[in-house]
Short mmCIF file of C-alpha atoms in Angstrom, two decimals:
data_model
loop_
_atom_site.label_atom_id
_atom_site.label_comp_id
_atom_site.label_asym_id
_atom_site.label_seq_id
_atom_site.Cartn_x
_atom_site.Cartn_y
_atom_site.Cartn_z
CA MET H 96 24.42 -60.08 46.94
CA ALA H 97 21.64 -62.26 45.59
CA GLU H 98 20.17 -62.68 49.07
CA LEU H 99 18.87 -59.09 48.80
CA GLU H 100 16.11 -60.53 46.63
CA ASN H 101 14.73 -61.97 49.88
CA PRO H 102 12.38 -59.31 51.38
CA ASN H 103 13.49 -60.08 54.94
CA VAL H 104 17.17 -59.66 54.06
CA MET H 105 16.39 -56.48 52.15
CA MET H 106 14.60 -54.97 55.14
CA LYS H 107 17.55 -55.88 57.32
CA PHE H 108 19.81 -54.16 54.79
CA ILE H 109 17.57 -51.05 54.79
CA THR H 110 17.78 -50.91 58.59
CA PHE H 111 21.54 -51.37 58.56
CA PHE H 112 22.18 -48.90 55.73
CA SER H 113 20.03 -46.21 57.35
CA SER H 114 21.80 -46.77 60.67
CA LEU H 115 25.13 -46.43 58.88
CA LEU H 116 24.09 -43.14 57.28
CA GLN H 117 22.64 -41.92 60.59
CA GLY H 118 25.99 -42.52 62.28
CA VAL H 119 27.86 -40.63 59.57
CA ALA H 120 25.42 -37.71 59.63
CA GLU H 121 25.56 -37.37 63.41
CA SER H 122 29.33 -37.66 63.42
CA ASN H 123 29.65 -34.95 60.80
CA ASP H 124 27.18 -32.75 62.69
CA ILE H 125 29.62 -32.87 65.61
CA ASN H 126 32.62 -32.41 63.36
CA CYS H 127 31.22 -29.26 61.71
CA GLN H 128 32.08 -27.47 64.95
CA PHE H 129 35.77 -28.05 64.15
CA HIS H 130 35.86 -27.73 60.34
CA LEU H 131 34.15 -25.41 57.90
CA GLN H 132 31.63 -27.17 55.70
CA LYS H 133 30.33 -25.84 52.40
CA ILE H 134 26.61 -25.32 51.97
CA SER H 135 25.21 -26.89 48.80
CA VAL H 136 21.92 -27.48 46.99
CA PHE H 137 21.63 -30.67 49.06
CA HIS H 138 21.37 -28.77 52.34
CA GLY H 139 17.97 -28.09 53.85
CA LEU H 140 17.34 -25.08 56.06
CA THR H 141 16.36 -27.43 58.88
CA ARG H 142 16.81 -31.10 59.63
CA PRO H 143 14.00 -33.16 58.06
CA THR H 144 11.55 -34.52 60.62
CA ILE H 145 11.43 -37.94 58.92
CA THR H 146 14.15 -40.33 60.10
CA ILE H 147 16.69 -41.68 57.64
CA GLN H 148 15.29 -45.18 58.14
CA SER H 149 11.70 -44.10 57.46
CA TYR H 150 12.87 -42.14 54.42
CA LEU H 151 14.82 -45.09 53.04
CA GLU H 152 11.87 -47.41 53.71
CA ARG H 153 9.66 -44.96 51.80
CA ILE H 154 12.08 -44.95 48.86
CA PHE H 155 12.22 -48.75 48.94
CA LYS H 156 8.41 -49.01 49.04
CA TYR H 157 7.70 -46.66 46.14
CA ALA H 158 10.78 -46.64 43.89
CA ASN H 159 10.47 -50.31 42.90
CA CYS H 160 14.07 -50.39 41.79
CA SER H 161 16.21 -53.52 41.88
CA PRO H 162 18.02 -54.34 45.14
CA SER H 163 21.38 -53.79 43.43
CA CYS H 164 20.47 -50.10 43.04
CA TYR H 165 20.89 -49.62 46.79
CA ILE H 166 24.41 -51.05 46.68
CA VAL H 167 25.23 -48.83 43.70
CA ALA H 168 23.69 -45.83 45.51
CA TYR H 169 26.06 -46.57 48.40
CA VAL H 170 28.99 -46.64 45.95
CA TYR H 171 27.85 -43.30 44.53
CA LEU H 172 27.54 -41.73 48.00
CA ASP H 173 31.02 -43.01 48.77
CA ARG H 174 32.45 -41.55 45.56
CA PHE H 175 30.65 -38.26 46.11
CA ALA H 176 32.07 -37.94 49.63
CA GLN H 177 35.58 -38.72 48.35
CA LYS H 178 35.38 -36.20 45.51
CA GLN H 179 33.61 -33.52 47.58
CA PRO H 180 35.33 -33.56 50.98
CA SER H 181 34.00 -30.09 51.79
CA LEU H 182 30.44 -31.48 51.52
CA PRO H 183 30.34 -34.26 54.10
CA ILE H 184 27.11 -36.17 54.67
CA ASN H 185 25.26 -34.60 57.59
CA SER H 186 21.74 -34.29 58.99
CA PHE H 187 20.93 -31.36 56.70
CA ASN H 188 21.82 -33.07 53.40
CA VAL H 189 21.62 -36.85 53.89
CA HIS H 190 17.99 -37.18 52.75
CA ARG H 191 18.52 -35.29 49.50
CA LEU H 192 21.77 -37.13 48.81
CA LEU H 193 20.02 -40.44 49.43
CA ILE H 194 17.02 -39.87 47.12
CA THR H 195 19.34 -38.52 44.41
CA SER H 196 21.82 -41.40 44.61
CA VAL H 197 19.06 -44.04 44.48
CA MET H 198 17.37 -42.32 41.53
CA ILE H 199 20.60 -42.09 39.56
CA ALA H 200 21.48 -45.69 40.41
CA ALA H 201 18.05 -46.83 39.17
CA LYS H 202 18.46 -44.91 35.93
CA PHE H 203 21.89 -46.42 35.38
CA MET H 204 21.15 -49.98 36.49
CA ASP H 205 17.53 -50.77 35.69
CA ASP H 206 15.82 -51.12 32.32
CA LEU H 207 12.62 -49.62 33.70
CA TYR H 208 12.62 -46.75 36.18
CA TYR H 209 10.46 -43.82 37.27
CA ASN H 210 11.10 -40.26 36.11
CA ASN H 211 12.38 -37.34 38.17
CA ALA H 212 8.88 -36.05 38.94
CA TYR H 213 7.97 -39.39 40.54
CA TYR H 214 11.17 -39.50 42.62
CA ALA H 215 10.54 -35.90 43.67
CA LYS H 216 7.13 -36.94 45.06
CA VAL H 217 8.66 -39.92 46.83
CA GLY H 218 11.37 -37.67 48.29
CA GLY H 219 9.01 -34.88 49.30
CA ILE H 220 10.65 -32.23 47.12
CA SER H 221 9.70 -30.38 43.93
CA THR H 222 10.53 -31.70 40.48
CA ALA H 223 12.66 -28.60 39.81
CA GLU H 224 14.70 -29.31 42.95
CA MET H 225 15.06 -32.98 42.01
CA ASN H 226 16.43 -31.91 38.62
CA PHE H 227 18.95 -29.56 40.25
CA LEU H 228 20.03 -32.25 42.72
CA GLU H 229 20.55 -34.77 39.92
CA VAL H 230 22.75 -32.41 37.89
CA ASP H 231 24.75 -31.34 40.95
CA PHE H 232 25.26 -34.94 42.05
CA LEU H 233 26.39 -36.01 38.58
CA PHE H 234 28.92 -33.19 38.41
CA GLY H 235 29.99 -34.01 41.97
CA LEU H 236 30.70 -37.57 40.83
CA GLY H 237 32.49 -36.35 37.73
CA PHE H 238 29.88 -38.39 35.84
CA LYS H 239 31.67 -41.54 37.03
CA LEU H 240 28.64 -43.84 37.17
CA ASN H 241 30.01 -47.18 36.03
CA VAL H 242 30.47 -49.69 38.83
CA THR H 243 32.54 -52.70 37.86
CA THR H 244 31.64 -56.18 39.02
CA ASN H 245 34.76 -56.19 41.17
CA THR H 246 33.78 -52.93 42.91
CA PHE H 247 30.19 -54.07 43.35
CA HIS H 248 31.27 -57.33 45.01
CA THR H 249 33.75 -55.52 47.25
CA TYR H 250 31.03 -53.22 48.56
CA CYS H 251 28.63 -56.16 48.94
CA SER H 252 31.24 -58.08 50.91
CA TYR H 253 31.87 -55.12 53.19
CA LEU H 254 28.15 -54.53 53.78
CA HIS H 255 27.47 -58.24 54.30
CA LYS H 256 30.28 -58.47 56.85
CA GLU H 257 29.06 -55.39 58.72
CA MET H 258 25.46 -56.60 58.66
CA MET H 259 26.60 -59.84 60.26
CA LEU H 260 28.08 -57.81 63.09
CA LEU H 261 24.61 -56.23 63.44
CA GLN H 262 25.95 -52.80 64.24
CA PRO H 263 27.52 -50.03 62.20
CA PRO H 264 30.92 -49.26 63.68
CA LEU H 265 31.03 -45.89 65.40
CA ASN H 266 34.23 -44.33 66.60
CA ILE H 267 34.06 -40.93 68.28
CA ASP H 268 37.07 -39.91 70.29
CA ASN H 269 37.48 -36.68 72.24
CA GLY H 270 35.03 -34.73 70.10
CA ARG H 271 36.73 -35.76 66.88
CA SER H 272 35.13 -38.37 64.72
CA SER H 273 36.81 -40.77 62.38
CA LEU H 274 34.82 -42.15 59.51
CA LYS H 275 34.64 -45.71 60.63
CA GLN H 276 30.85 -45.53 60.46
CA LEU H 277 30.62 -45.38 56.68
CA GLN H 278 33.78 -47.20 55.72
CA TYR H 279 34.78 -45.56 52.51
CA LEU H 280 36.46 -47.93 50.13
CA CYS H 281 38.87 -46.06 47.90
CA PHE H 282 39.91 -47.72 44.67
CA ASP H 283 42.58 -46.97 42.13
CA GLU H 284 41.10 -46.28 38.72
CA ASP H 285 42.27 -49.67 37.46
CA GLU H 286 40.94 -51.22 40.68
CA THR H 287 43.95 -53.48 41.05
CA SER H 288 44.46 -52.38 44.59
CA HIS H 289 41.60 -52.31 47.06
CA GLN H 290 42.56 -50.21 50.01
CA LYS H 291 40.24 -49.15 52.79
CA GLN H 292 40.82 -45.58 53.73
CA GLN H 293 39.19 -43.30 56.22
CA LEU H 294 38.18 -39.94 54.82
CA ALA H 295 38.06 -36.69 56.67
CA VAL H 296 34.54 -36.40 57.93
#
């Protein structure tokens, strides 16, 4: 997704991605009334007052990581949600999951990146908490950080297509939500079959 190098396209992506995450968080907030959800180190006691879009814009402004890191962060959030279905993305954990996924993506993808203390300041949390979040996220992913070219392009294609539609799909029906907002793309380990699958929210 070379067009992300264009600042205007990148800002459009930030807006879209934050809207996507907002839809997932709100959907899962509703869904928690029907299903038990585990509390984790990612959960805050209250919802952060900063919006997801403002938070993501802040990360983008100060992290100085490559645009591809945001695609990889999306892949990591997707994998985390698949591997940890009892920890769905919601309004209480989305900010911490976001800062952690971007930081880990930057460490994995970029030659130069900021340390945990810097990301903690950007994210508005302590360095100790940032360290805990990183370890928990890595274990939650099963340390599966590699993103193949094929996977990367599949996610880019999906995001590009959805950005062209200019709205994240939202599907809430009779109080039950289906995860059409953040379309999780589940891959076989060998990635020979690419099958879109909706996860339990």
